Amino acid sequence: MGVVACSKESFVLWQLPSQVDTIGNSYVIRTVNGKVIVMDGGFEAEKDYLRGFIDALGGKVDAWIISHPHDDHITALVALLDNPKGLKIEKIYHSRFSTDALIDGESESTAQITRKFYSQLDKATDIVVVDCHPGDEFEIDGVNFKILSEQNPEFAQRNPYNNSSMVVKMWDREKSFIFLGDLGVEGGQKLLDSQYAGDLECDYLQMAHHGQAGCDKKFYETVKFRACLWPSPTWVYNAEMGQLRTAEVRGWIKELGITEHYVSNEGLVRIE
Ligand SMILES: [Fe+2]
């Protein structure tokens, strides 16, 4: 892939297709003047595709934003930090889990990945690591970011990692996005009850937890949005396994009258 041309009016967002038809969550943004921002990045198996994508944009990531330390969100980054091969990362933004109860709240393997990631961050002397909190705002080359939700240790017993997704709003004068990560029902309810509920308005909404069993119907009814980003493999989008609730969520969205959908299993999505 060659260097991709960019609109001079607004940033470009790509929703990357999974390379292994699984639930990797991966977005790349290029600003008007060529700054590169990555949201999550997907599984380790997707690292080579992601590296190639970043290389085509210049080989430097100005800001890498992590929603939460589940393997489908961070293991591509963990692998690239292990073996950067010239990849440069200037800043990483995340919401660091501050209690062992939260870090250990799921499986041992998940806690191990989380601790490895935190160890990499602690050792990375050439990367600025920003621990984010709700209300924090930053701007990168005309693109604005606001953190709406962070780690929620009170949900250490209830879907802890997903309910601790860092929710991020991103916008400029032309368009806006909200990335929900894998936010669950409880985290979504807390966000609706918070002082940041008024920020829940955007053009493009990344569907929570790959579009199934994430935030509840009330959450989607409350957020004002016009289009859906689905970081969903075929088998999740089509609810091909009995316990998947994607069909129910798609029904809620249909009831809202929203018809504009971008689905990662249909290929690379580019939004200008
Ligand atoms: Fe996920």
Short mmCIF file of C-alpha atoms and ligand atoms in Angstrom, two decimals:
data_model
loop_
_atom_site.label_atom_id
_atom_site.label_comp_id
_atom_site.label_asym_id
_atom_site.label_seq_id
_atom_site.Cartn_x
_atom_site.Cartn_y
_atom_site.Cartn_z
CA MET A 1 0.00 0.00 0.00
CA GLY A 2 1.36 3.44 -0.86
CA VAL A 3 1.04 6.56 1.21
CA VAL A 4 -2.64 7.43 1.33
CA ALA A 5 -3.81 10.87 0.28
CA CYS A 6 -5.72 12.81 2.92
CA SER A 7 -8.52 15.33 2.84
CA LYS A 8 -7.24 18.79 3.65
CA GLU A 9 -10.45 19.64 5.43
CA SER A 10 -10.68 17.00 8.12
CA PHE A 11 -9.06 13.90 9.52
CA VAL A 12 -9.45 10.45 7.95
CA LEU A 13 -10.47 7.42 9.98
CA TRP A 14 -9.98 3.84 8.89
CA GLN A 15 -11.73 0.93 10.56
CA LEU A 16 -9.36 -1.96 9.97
CA PRO A 17 -10.78 -5.34 8.99
CA SER A 18 -9.77 -8.24 11.18
CA GLN A 19 -7.07 -10.34 9.55
CA VAL A 20 -8.23 -13.53 11.24
CA ASP A 21 -12.03 -13.06 11.33
CA THR A 22 -12.05 -12.49 15.02
CA ILE A 23 -12.92 -9.68 17.36
CA GLY A 24 -9.93 -7.36 17.09
CA ASN A 25 -10.80 -3.71 17.61
CA SER A 26 -8.63 -1.44 15.48
CA TYR A 27 -8.88 2.11 14.13
CA VAL A 28 -6.28 4.38 12.56
CA ILE A 29 -6.72 8.14 12.17
CA ARG A 30 -4.65 10.48 10.02
CA THR A 31 -4.91 14.20 10.72
CA VAL A 32 -4.82 16.92 8.10
CA ASN A 33 -1.08 17.43 8.56
CA GLY A 34 -0.20 13.75 8.74
CA LYS A 35 -0.27 12.96 12.45
CA VAL A 36 -1.17 9.31 13.05
CA ILE A 37 -3.43 8.13 15.86
CA VAL A 38 -4.27 4.49 16.61
CA MET A 39 -7.23 3.33 18.64
CA ASP A 40 -6.56 -0.09 20.23
CA GLY A 41 -5.06 -2.12 17.34
CA GLY A 42 -6.47 -5.60 17.70
CA PHE A 43 -4.95 -8.98 18.30
CA GLU A 44 -1.32 -10.02 18.04
CA ALA A 45 -2.19 -11.87 14.82
CA GLU A 46 -3.05 -8.48 13.31
CA LYS A 47 0.22 -6.77 14.17
CA ASP A 48 1.87 -7.20 10.75
CA TYR A 49 -1.11 -5.74 8.89
CA LEU A 50 -1.27 -2.90 11.41
CA ARG A 51 2.47 -2.27 11.15
CA GLY A 52 2.19 -2.13 7.36
CA PHE A 53 -0.69 0.30 7.63
CA ILE A 54 1.27 2.56 9.98
CA ASP A 55 4.40 2.30 7.81
CA ALA A 56 2.39 3.47 4.81
CA LEU A 57 1.47 6.55 6.82
CA GLY A 58 5.08 7.30 7.74
CA GLY A 59 5.97 4.75 10.43
CA LYS A 60 5.28 6.97 13.43
CA VAL A 61 2.29 6.95 15.76
CA ASP A 62 1.79 10.27 17.48
CA ALA A 63 -0.87 8.99 19.84
CA TRP A 64 -1.94 5.44 20.61
CA ILE A 65 -5.16 5.23 22.60
CA ILE A 66 -6.07 2.05 24.46
CA SER A 67 -9.65 1.46 25.60
CA HIS A 68 -8.89 -1.43 28.00
CA PRO A 69 -6.31 -4.20 28.33
CA HIS A 70 -8.19 -7.17 26.83
CA ASP A 71 -6.21 -9.25 24.34
CA ASP A 72 -8.36 -8.28 21.34
CA HIS A 73 -7.53 -4.63 22.03
CA ILE A 74 -3.90 -4.57 23.15
CA THR A 75 -1.94 -7.62 22.03
CA ALA A 76 -1.02 -6.14 18.63
CA LEU A 77 0.46 -3.17 20.49
CA VAL A 78 2.14 -5.42 23.07
CA ALA A 79 3.79 -7.37 20.23
CA LEU A 80 4.89 -4.19 18.47
CA LEU A 81 6.35 -2.83 21.71
CA ASP A 82 8.27 -6.11 22.09
CA ASN A 83 9.68 -5.81 18.59
CA PRO A 84 9.23 -2.30 17.21
CA LYS A 85 11.49 -2.73 14.15
CA GLY A 86 11.73 1.02 13.78
CA LEU A 87 8.11 1.81 14.63
CA LYS A 88 8.00 5.01 16.65
CA ILE A 89 5.30 5.75 19.21
CA GLU A 90 5.26 9.17 20.81
CA LYS A 91 2.41 8.90 23.32
CA ILE A 92 0.14 6.23 24.72
CA TYR A 93 -3.13 7.26 26.36
CA HIS A 94 -5.02 4.84 28.59
CA SER A 95 -6.80 4.47 31.93
CA ARG A 96 -4.52 2.35 34.08
CA PHE A 97 -6.19 -0.16 36.38
CA SER A 98 -5.05 0.85 39.84
CA THR A 99 -6.19 -2.10 41.95
CA ASP A 100 -5.16 -5.75 41.92
CA ALA A 101 -8.83 -6.66 42.34
CA LEU A 102 -9.55 -5.10 38.97
CA ILE A 103 -6.42 -6.39 37.22
CA ASP A 104 -7.06 -9.91 38.54
CA GLY A 105 -10.82 -9.65 38.05
CA GLU A 106 -10.93 -11.99 35.07
CA SER A 107 -8.69 -14.88 33.98
CA GLU A 108 -5.08 -15.38 34.99
CA SER A 109 -4.01 -15.09 31.35
CA THR A 110 -5.81 -11.74 31.02
CA ALA A 111 -4.12 -10.45 34.17
CA GLN A 112 -0.75 -11.61 32.80
CA ILE A 113 -1.27 -9.69 29.55
CA THR A 114 -2.32 -6.61 31.50
CA ARG A 115 0.73 -6.77 33.75
CA LYS A 116 3.02 -7.31 30.77
CA PHE A 117 1.53 -4.25 29.07
CA TYR A 118 1.94 -2.12 32.19
CA SER A 119 5.53 -3.33 32.55
CA GLN A 120 6.23 -2.32 28.94
CA LEU A 121 4.79 1.13 29.64
CA ASP A 122 6.89 1.50 32.79
CA LYS A 123 10.08 0.60 30.90
CA ALA A 124 9.40 2.64 27.76
CA THR A 125 11.58 5.67 28.41
CA ASP A 126 11.01 7.05 24.90
CA ILE A 127 7.20 6.98 25.07
CA VAL A 128 5.09 9.47 27.02
CA VAL A 129 2.37 7.53 28.83
CA VAL A 130 -0.74 9.46 29.80
CA ASP A 131 -3.07 8.03 32.45
CA CYS A 132 -6.44 9.49 31.56
CA HIS A 133 -9.46 10.43 33.65
CA PRO A 134 -12.98 11.57 32.75
CA GLY A 135 -13.05 15.18 31.69
CA ASP A 136 -9.48 15.17 30.38
CA GLU A 137 -9.19 16.80 26.98
CA PHE A 138 -6.35 17.00 24.49
CA GLU A 139 -5.93 18.10 20.91
CA ILE A 140 -3.76 16.70 18.14
CA ASP A 141 -3.42 18.75 14.95
CA GLY A 142 -6.96 20.09 15.09
CA VAL A 143 -8.55 16.86 16.30
CA ASN A 144 -10.07 17.12 19.76
CA PHE A 145 -10.37 14.33 22.29
CA LYS A 146 -12.33 14.10 25.53
CA ILE A 147 -12.29 11.21 27.97
CA LEU A 148 -15.82 10.31 29.13
CA SER A 149 -15.22 7.17 31.19
CA GLU A 150 -12.29 5.32 32.79
CA GLN A 151 -11.47 2.36 35.03
CA ASN A 152 -14.36 1.43 37.30
CA PRO A 153 -12.99 -0.64 40.19
CA GLU A 154 -16.46 -0.92 41.72
CA PHE A 155 -17.31 -3.34 38.90
CA ALA A 156 -14.41 -5.66 39.74
CA GLN A 157 -16.94 -8.47 40.13
CA ARG A 158 -19.14 -7.54 37.16
CA ASN A 159 -17.60 -7.71 33.71
CA PRO A 160 -14.66 -5.74 35.11
CA TYR A 161 -12.43 -5.11 32.11
CA ASN A 162 -15.24 -4.21 29.72
CA ASN A 163 -16.94 -1.99 32.30
CA SER A 164 -13.58 -0.21 32.69
CA SER A 165 -13.35 0.70 29.02
CA MET A 166 -12.02 4.20 28.52
CA VAL A 167 -14.68 5.94 26.45
CA VAL A 168 -13.29 8.59 24.14
CA LYS A 169 -14.98 11.30 22.11
CA MET A 170 -13.06 12.56 19.07
CA TRP A 171 -14.09 15.45 16.86
CA ASP A 172 -13.20 18.38 14.67
CA ARG A 173 -15.37 20.92 12.87
CA GLU A 174 -16.54 18.37 10.29
CA LYS A 175 -17.37 15.17 12.18
CA SER A 176 -17.34 13.42 15.52
CA PHE A 177 -16.88 9.91 16.85
CA ILE A 178 -17.39 8.17 20.18
CA PHE A 179 -15.40 5.02 20.88
CA LEU A 180 -17.07 2.89 23.53
CA GLY A 181 -14.51 0.10 23.62
CA ASP A 182 -16.23 -2.89 25.19
CA LEU A 183 -18.29 -0.91 27.70
CA GLY A 184 -20.85 -3.08 29.49
CA VAL A 185 -24.30 -2.44 30.90
CA GLU A 186 -23.10 -1.16 34.29
CA GLY A 187 -20.37 1.06 32.86
CA GLY A 188 -22.86 2.45 30.35
CA GLN A 189 -25.40 3.22 33.09
CA LYS A 190 -22.72 4.96 35.13
CA LEU A 191 -21.74 7.07 32.13
CA LEU A 192 -25.38 8.02 31.52
CA ASP A 193 -25.64 9.11 35.17
CA SER A 194 -22.39 11.09 35.05
CA GLN A 195 -21.70 14.73 34.26
CA TYR A 196 -20.47 13.56 30.85
CA ALA A 197 -23.86 12.32 29.65
CA GLY A 198 -24.22 15.63 27.82
CA ASP A 199 -21.19 14.75 25.71
CA LEU A 200 -22.87 11.63 24.33
CA GLU A 201 -23.60 13.07 20.94
CA CYS A 202 -21.69 12.20 17.78
CA ASP A 203 -21.94 11.36 14.12
CA TYR A 204 -20.32 7.93 14.35
CA LEU A 205 -20.69 5.62 17.34
CA GLN A 206 -18.45 2.60 17.80
CA MET A 207 -20.79 -0.11 19.01
CA ALA A 208 -19.83 -1.39 22.46
CA HIS A 209 -18.26 -4.82 22.80
CA HIS A 210 -18.17 -5.50 19.06
CA GLY A 211 -21.90 -4.92 18.85
CA GLN A 212 -23.14 -7.53 21.24
CA ALA A 213 -23.78 -7.79 24.98
CA GLY A 214 -22.29 -4.36 25.60
CA CYS A 215 -24.29 -1.30 26.61
CA ASP A 216 -28.02 -1.71 26.99
CA LYS A 217 -30.93 -0.45 24.91
CA LYS A 218 -31.45 2.64 27.09
CA PHE A 219 -27.86 3.67 26.47
CA TYR A 220 -28.25 3.54 22.68
CA GLU A 221 -31.60 5.32 22.92
CA THR A 222 -29.98 8.12 24.90
CA VAL A 223 -26.87 8.72 22.80
CA LYS A 224 -27.52 10.93 19.80
CA PHE A 225 -25.76 9.48 16.76
CA ARG A 226 -26.43 8.86 13.10
CA ALA A 227 -24.09 6.02 12.05
CA CYS A 228 -22.67 2.85 13.58
CA LEU A 229 -19.12 1.49 13.50
CA TRP A 230 -19.18 -2.26 14.00
CA PRO A 231 -15.78 -3.78 14.90
CA SER A 232 -17.38 -7.16 14.41
CA PRO A 233 -16.29 -10.33 12.63
CA THR A 234 -18.82 -12.15 10.50
CA TRP A 235 -19.74 -14.65 13.19
CA VAL A 236 -20.44 -11.90 15.73
CA TYR A 237 -22.26 -9.56 13.35
CA ASN A 238 -24.52 -12.37 12.18
CA ALA A 239 -24.85 -13.83 15.71
CA GLU A 240 -23.83 -17.24 14.46
CA MET A 241 -23.35 -18.60 17.96
CA GLY A 242 -26.36 -19.05 20.22
CA GLN A 243 -25.30 -16.81 23.07
CA LEU A 244 -24.41 -13.81 20.91
CA ARG A 245 -26.87 -10.92 21.24
CA THR A 246 -25.91 -8.98 18.13
CA ALA A 247 -29.29 -9.52 16.45
CA GLU A 248 -31.02 -7.92 19.44
CA VAL A 249 -28.68 -4.91 19.35
CA ARG A 250 -29.13 -4.56 15.58
CA GLY A 251 -32.88 -4.57 16.23
CA TRP A 252 -32.54 -1.70 18.73
CA ILE A 253 -30.56 0.32 16.20
CA LYS A 254 -33.11 -0.37 13.49
CA GLU A 255 -35.87 0.87 15.81
CA LEU A 256 -33.91 4.11 16.17
CA GLY A 257 -34.11 4.54 12.40
CA ILE A 258 -30.35 4.42 11.90
CA THR A 259 -29.38 2.95 8.55
CA GLU A 260 -25.74 3.97 8.08
CA HIS A 261 -23.45 1.10 9.09
CA TYR A 262 -19.74 0.39 8.72
CA VAL A 263 -18.92 -3.23 9.44
CA SER A 264 -15.33 -4.38 9.82
CA ASN A 265 -15.90 -7.83 8.30
CA GLU A 266 -16.91 -6.20 5.01
CA GLY A 267 -13.38 -4.84 4.49
CA LEU A 268 -11.41 -1.69 5.12
CA VAL A 269 -13.65 1.26 5.94
CA ARG A 270 -12.44 4.79 5.22
CA ILE A 271 -14.36 7.77 6.58
CA GLU A 272 -13.27 11.26 5.56
FE FE B 1 -13.21 -6.58 22.75
#
